[in-house]
PDB file of C-alpha atoms in Angstrom:
ATOM      1  CA  UNK A 181       0.000   0.000   0.000  1.00  0.00           C
ATOM      2  CA  UNK A 182       1.348   3.429  -0.953  1.00  0.00           C
ATOM      3  CA  UNK A 183       1.609   6.201   1.609  1.00  0.00           C
ATOM      4  CA  UNK A 184      -0.118   9.598   1.496  1.00  0.00           C
ATOM      5  CA  UNK A 185       3.089  11.346   0.391  1.00  0.00           C
ATOM      6  CA  UNK A 186       3.449   8.984  -2.584  1.00  0.00           C
ATOM      7  CA  UNK A 187      -0.193   9.345  -3.626  1.00  0.00           C
ATOM      8  CA  UNK A 188      -0.033  13.147  -3.330  1.00  0.00           C
ATOM      9  CA  UNK A 189       3.172  13.119  -5.378  1.00  0.00           C
ATOM     10  CA  UNK A 190       1.767  10.834  -8.053  1.00  0.00           C
ATOM     11  CA  UNK A 191      -1.285  13.077  -8.447  1.00  0.00           C
ATOM     12  CA  UNK A 192       0.927  16.184  -8.728  1.00  0.00           C
ATOM     13  CA  UNK A 193       3.245  14.446 -11.210  1.00  0.00           C
ATOM     14  CA  UNK A 194       0.273  13.589 -13.437  1.00  0.00           C
ATOM     15  CA  UNK A 195      -1.001  17.160 -13.163  1.00  0.00           C
ATOM     16  CA  UNK A 196       2.321  18.546 -14.378  1.00  0.00           C
ATOM     17  CA  UNK A 197       3.719  15.950 -16.739  1.00  0.00           C
ATOM     18  CA  UNK A 198       0.829  13.744 -17.775  1.00  0.00           C
ATOM     19  CA  UNK A 199       2.190  10.446 -19.067  1.00  0.00           C
ATOM     20  CA  UNK A 200       5.756  11.722 -19.546  1.00  0.00           C
ATOM     21  CA  UNK A 201       6.411  11.578 -15.814  1.00  0.00           C
ATOM     22  CA  UNK A 202       4.968   8.095 -15.540  1.00  0.00           C
ATOM     23  CA  UNK A 203       7.217   6.962 -18.378  1.00  0.00           C
ATOM     24  CA  UNK A 204      10.282   8.109 -16.415  1.00  0.00           C
ATOM     25  CA  UNK A 205       9.068   6.303 -13.303  1.00  0.00           C
ATOM     26  CA  UNK A 206       8.300   3.121 -15.256  1.00  0.00           C
ATOM     27  CA  UNK A 207      11.712   3.197 -16.924  1.00  0.00           C
ATOM     28  CA  UNK A 208      13.317   2.918 -13.484  1.00  0.00           C
ATOM     29  CA  UNK A 209      11.215  -0.028 -12.305  1.00  0.00           C
ATOM     30  CA  UNK A 210      13.738  -2.677 -13.327  1.00  0.00           C
ATOM     31  CA  UNK A 211      16.881  -0.921 -12.101  1.00  0.00           C
ATOM     32  CA  UNK A 212      15.926   1.364  -9.197  1.00  0.00           C
ATOM     33  CA  UNK A 213      12.274   1.128  -8.125  1.00  0.00           C
ATOM     34  CA  UNK A 214      13.095   2.721  -4.763  1.00  0.00           C
ATOM     35  CA  UNK A 215      14.588   5.720  -6.548  1.00  0.00           C
ATOM     36  CA  UNK A 216      11.448   5.991  -8.682  1.00  0.00           C
ATOM     37  CA  UNK A 217       9.402   6.103  -5.476  1.00  0.00           C
ATOM     38  CA  UNK A 218      11.662   8.842  -4.087  1.00  0.00           C
ATOM     39  CA  UNK A 219      11.210  10.866  -7.301  1.00  0.00           C
ATOM     40  CA  UNK A 220       7.488  10.853  -6.687  1.00  0.00           C
ATOM     41  CA  UNK A 221       7.529  11.421  -2.937  1.00  0.00           C
ATOM     42  CA  UNK A 222      10.124  14.148  -2.499  1.00  0.00           C
ATOM     43  CA  UNK A 223       9.906  16.491  -5.511  1.00  0.00           C
ATOM     44  CA  UNK A 224       6.206  16.052  -6.210  1.00  0.00           C
ATOM     45  CA  UNK A 225       4.770  14.862  -2.908  1.00  0.00           C
ATOM     46  CA  UNK A 226       6.702  17.341  -0.771  1.00  0.00           C
ATOM     47  CA  UNK A 227       8.047  20.263  -2.824  1.00  0.00           C
ATOM     48  CA  UNK A 228       5.598  20.667  -5.721  1.00  0.00           C
ATOM     49  CA  UNK A 229       2.689  20.256  -3.293  1.00  0.00           C
ATOM     50  CA  UNK A 230       3.733  23.189  -1.111  1.00  0.00           C
ATOM     51  CA  UNK A 231       1.425  26.222  -1.173  1.00  0.00           C
ATOM     52  CA  UNK A 232       4.060  28.941  -1.755  1.00  0.00           C
ATOM     53  CA  UNK A 233       4.120  28.883  -5.586  1.00  0.00           C
ATOM     54  CA  UNK A 234       1.690  27.843  -8.284  1.00  0.00           C
ATOM     55  CA  UNK A 235       2.634  25.116 -10.753  1.00  0.00           C
ATOM     56  CA  UNK A 236       3.256  27.590 -13.561  1.00  0.00           C
ATOM     57  CA  UNK A 237       5.890  29.386 -11.458  1.00  0.00           C
ATOM     58  CA  UNK A 238       7.434  26.139 -10.247  1.00  0.00           C
ATOM     59  CA  UNK A 239       7.811  24.758 -13.764  1.00  0.00           C
ATOM     60  CA  UNK A 240       9.345  27.908 -15.248  1.00  0.00           C
ATOM     61  CA  UNK A 241      11.831  27.861 -12.349  1.00  0.00           C
ATOM     62  CA  UNK A 242      12.682  24.239 -13.133  1.00  0.00           C
ATOM     63  CA  UNK A 243      13.129  25.076 -16.815  1.00  0.00           C
ATOM     64  CA  UNK A 244      15.508  27.884 -15.835  1.00  0.00           C
ATOM     65  CA  UNK A 245      17.482  25.636 -13.477  1.00  0.00           C
ATOM     66  CA  UNK A 246      17.797  22.753 -15.915  1.00  0.00           C
ATOM     67  CA  UNK A 247      18.767  25.141 -18.696  1.00  0.00           C
ATOM     68  CA  UNK A 248      21.457  26.644 -16.460  1.00  0.00           C
ATOM     69  CA  UNK A 249      22.800  23.200 -15.570  1.00  0.00           C
ATOM     70  CA  UNK A 250      23.425  22.564 -19.235  1.00  0.00           C
ATOM     71  CA  UNK A 251      23.757  18.799 -18.817  1.00  0.00           C
ATOM     72  CA  UNK A 252      20.208  17.614 -18.212  1.00  0.00           C
ATOM     73  CA  UNK A 253      18.589  17.740 -21.647  1.00  0.00           C
ATOM     74  CA  UNK A 254      16.266  14.725 -21.191  1.00  0.00           C
ATOM     75  CA  UNK A 255      14.933  16.162 -17.929  1.00  0.00           C
ATOM     76  CA  UNK A 256      14.721  19.647 -19.452  1.00  0.00           C
ATOM     77  CA  UNK A 257      12.534  18.323 -22.279  1.00  0.00           C
ATOM     78  CA  UNK A 258      10.160  16.688 -19.793  1.00  0.00           C
ATOM     79  CA  UNK A 259       9.905  19.938 -17.846  1.00  0.00           C
ATOM     80  CA  UNK A 260       9.417  22.057 -20.958  1.00  0.00           C
ATOM     81  CA  UNK A 261       6.396  19.836 -21.625  1.00  0.00           C
ATOM     82  CA  UNK A 262       5.348  20.271 -18.010  1.00  0.00           C
ATOM     83  CA  UNK A 263       5.733  24.046 -18.194  1.00  0.00           C
ATOM     84  CA  UNK A 264       3.501  24.133 -21.263  1.00  0.00           C
ATOM     85  CA  UNK A 265       1.000  21.787 -19.602  1.00  0.00           C
ATOM     86  CA  UNK A 266       0.558  24.107 -16.605  1.00  0.00           C
ATOM     87  CA  UNK A 267       0.131  27.327 -18.561  1.00  0.00           C
ATOM     88  CA  UNK A 268       3.523  28.693 -19.574  1.00  0.00           C
ATOM     89  CA  UNK A 269       3.720  29.863 -23.164  1.00  0.00           C
ATOM     90  CA  UNK A 270       6.429  28.963 -25.639  1.00  0.00           C
ATOM     91  CA  UNK A 271       7.539  32.610 -25.538  1.00  0.00           C
ATOM     92  CA  UNK A 272       7.890  32.554 -21.730  1.00  0.00           C
ATOM     93  CA  UNK A 273      10.040  29.432 -21.983  1.00  0.00           C
ATOM     94  CA  UNK A 274      12.232  30.989 -24.680  1.00  0.00           C
ATOM     95  CA  UNK A 275      12.634  34.193 -22.656  1.00  0.00           C
ATOM     96  CA  UNK A 276      13.703  32.406 -19.487  1.00  0.00           C
ATOM     97  CA  UNK A 277      16.227  30.380 -21.487  1.00  0.00           C
ATOM     98  CA  UNK A 278      17.614  33.524 -23.080  1.00  0.00           C
ATOM     99  CA  UNK A 279      17.974  35.051 -19.615  1.00  0.00           C
ATOM    100  CA  UNK A 280      20.009  32.032 -18.520  1.00  0.00           C
ATOM    101  CA  UNK A 281      22.715  33.111 -20.997  1.00  0.00           C
ATOM    102  CA  UNK A 282      23.518  35.925 -18.539  1.00  0.00           C
ATOM    103  CA  UNK A 283      23.956  33.584 -15.575  1.00  0.00           C
ATOM    104  CA  UNK A 284      24.957  30.230 -17.069  1.00  0.00           C
ATOM    105  CA  UNK A 285      26.497  31.184 -20.404  1.00  0.00           C
ATOM    106  CA  UNK A 286      25.529  31.070 -24.033  1.00  0.00           C
ATOM    107  CA  UNK A 287      26.198  27.329 -24.492  1.00  0.00           C
ATOM    108  CA  UNK A 288      23.653  26.443 -21.787  1.00  0.00           C
ATOM    109  CA  UNK A 289      21.092  28.842 -23.219  1.00  0.00           C
ATOM    110  CA  UNK A 290      21.654  27.485 -26.729  1.00  0.00           C
ATOM    111  CA  UNK A 291      21.283  23.887 -25.574  1.00  0.00           C
ATOM    112  CA  UNK A 292      18.059  24.820 -23.808  1.00  0.00           C
ATOM    113  CA  UNK A 293      16.693  26.623 -26.835  1.00  0.00           C
ATOM    114  CA  UNK A 294      17.447  23.659 -29.090  1.00  0.00           C
ATOM    115  CA  UNK A 295      15.686  21.338 -26.621  1.00  0.00           C
ATOM    116  CA  UNK A 296      12.701  23.703 -26.555  1.00  0.00           C
ATOM    117  CA  UNK A 297      12.624  23.786 -30.353  1.00  0.00           C
ATOM    118  CA  UNK A 298      12.363  19.972 -30.400  1.00  0.00           C
ATOM    119  CA  UNK A 299       9.599  19.895 -27.793  1.00  0.00           C
ATOM    120  CA  UNK A 300       7.621  22.658 -29.511  1.00  0.00           C
ATOM    121  CA  UNK A 301       7.864  20.816 -32.850  1.00  0.00           C
ATOM    122  CA  UNK A 302       6.777  17.510 -31.305  1.00  0.00           C
ATOM    123  CA  UNK A 303       3.769  19.185 -29.690  1.00  0.00           C
ATOM    124  CA  UNK A 304       2.828  20.889 -32.942  1.00  0.00           C
ATOM    125  CA  UNK A 305       2.911  17.541 -34.739  1.00  0.00           C
ATOM    126  CA  UNK A 306       0.689  15.939 -32.077  1.00  0.00           C
ATOM    127  CA  UNK A 307      -2.045  18.554 -32.389  1.00  0.00           C
TER     128      UNK A 307
END
């Protein structure tokens, strides 16, 4: 039986990422199921469920952070989808990535923009 933290996290994950988040969790089931559980409980069950920020603000912050890291393209793509799912526009995502050039450098911003371009194109083809 799953605990309240897990169930709250799973609901929040679905709200943000739809099936993309579940795909990440399922892909860990054969190598690190405990880590998959932690990914649901801590980020989504504890942090994303806090009342201090709405999901739109949380996701644009995650997009900024992952863009600035410069080495998390698969996760960035998932969170670009999530940011769009919770109400951020493509233009808002592009602007925050451009701003990251000031703090993280042009290579990180470029990598983020290219990831966004892929996600935007995939979404356009799905609709």
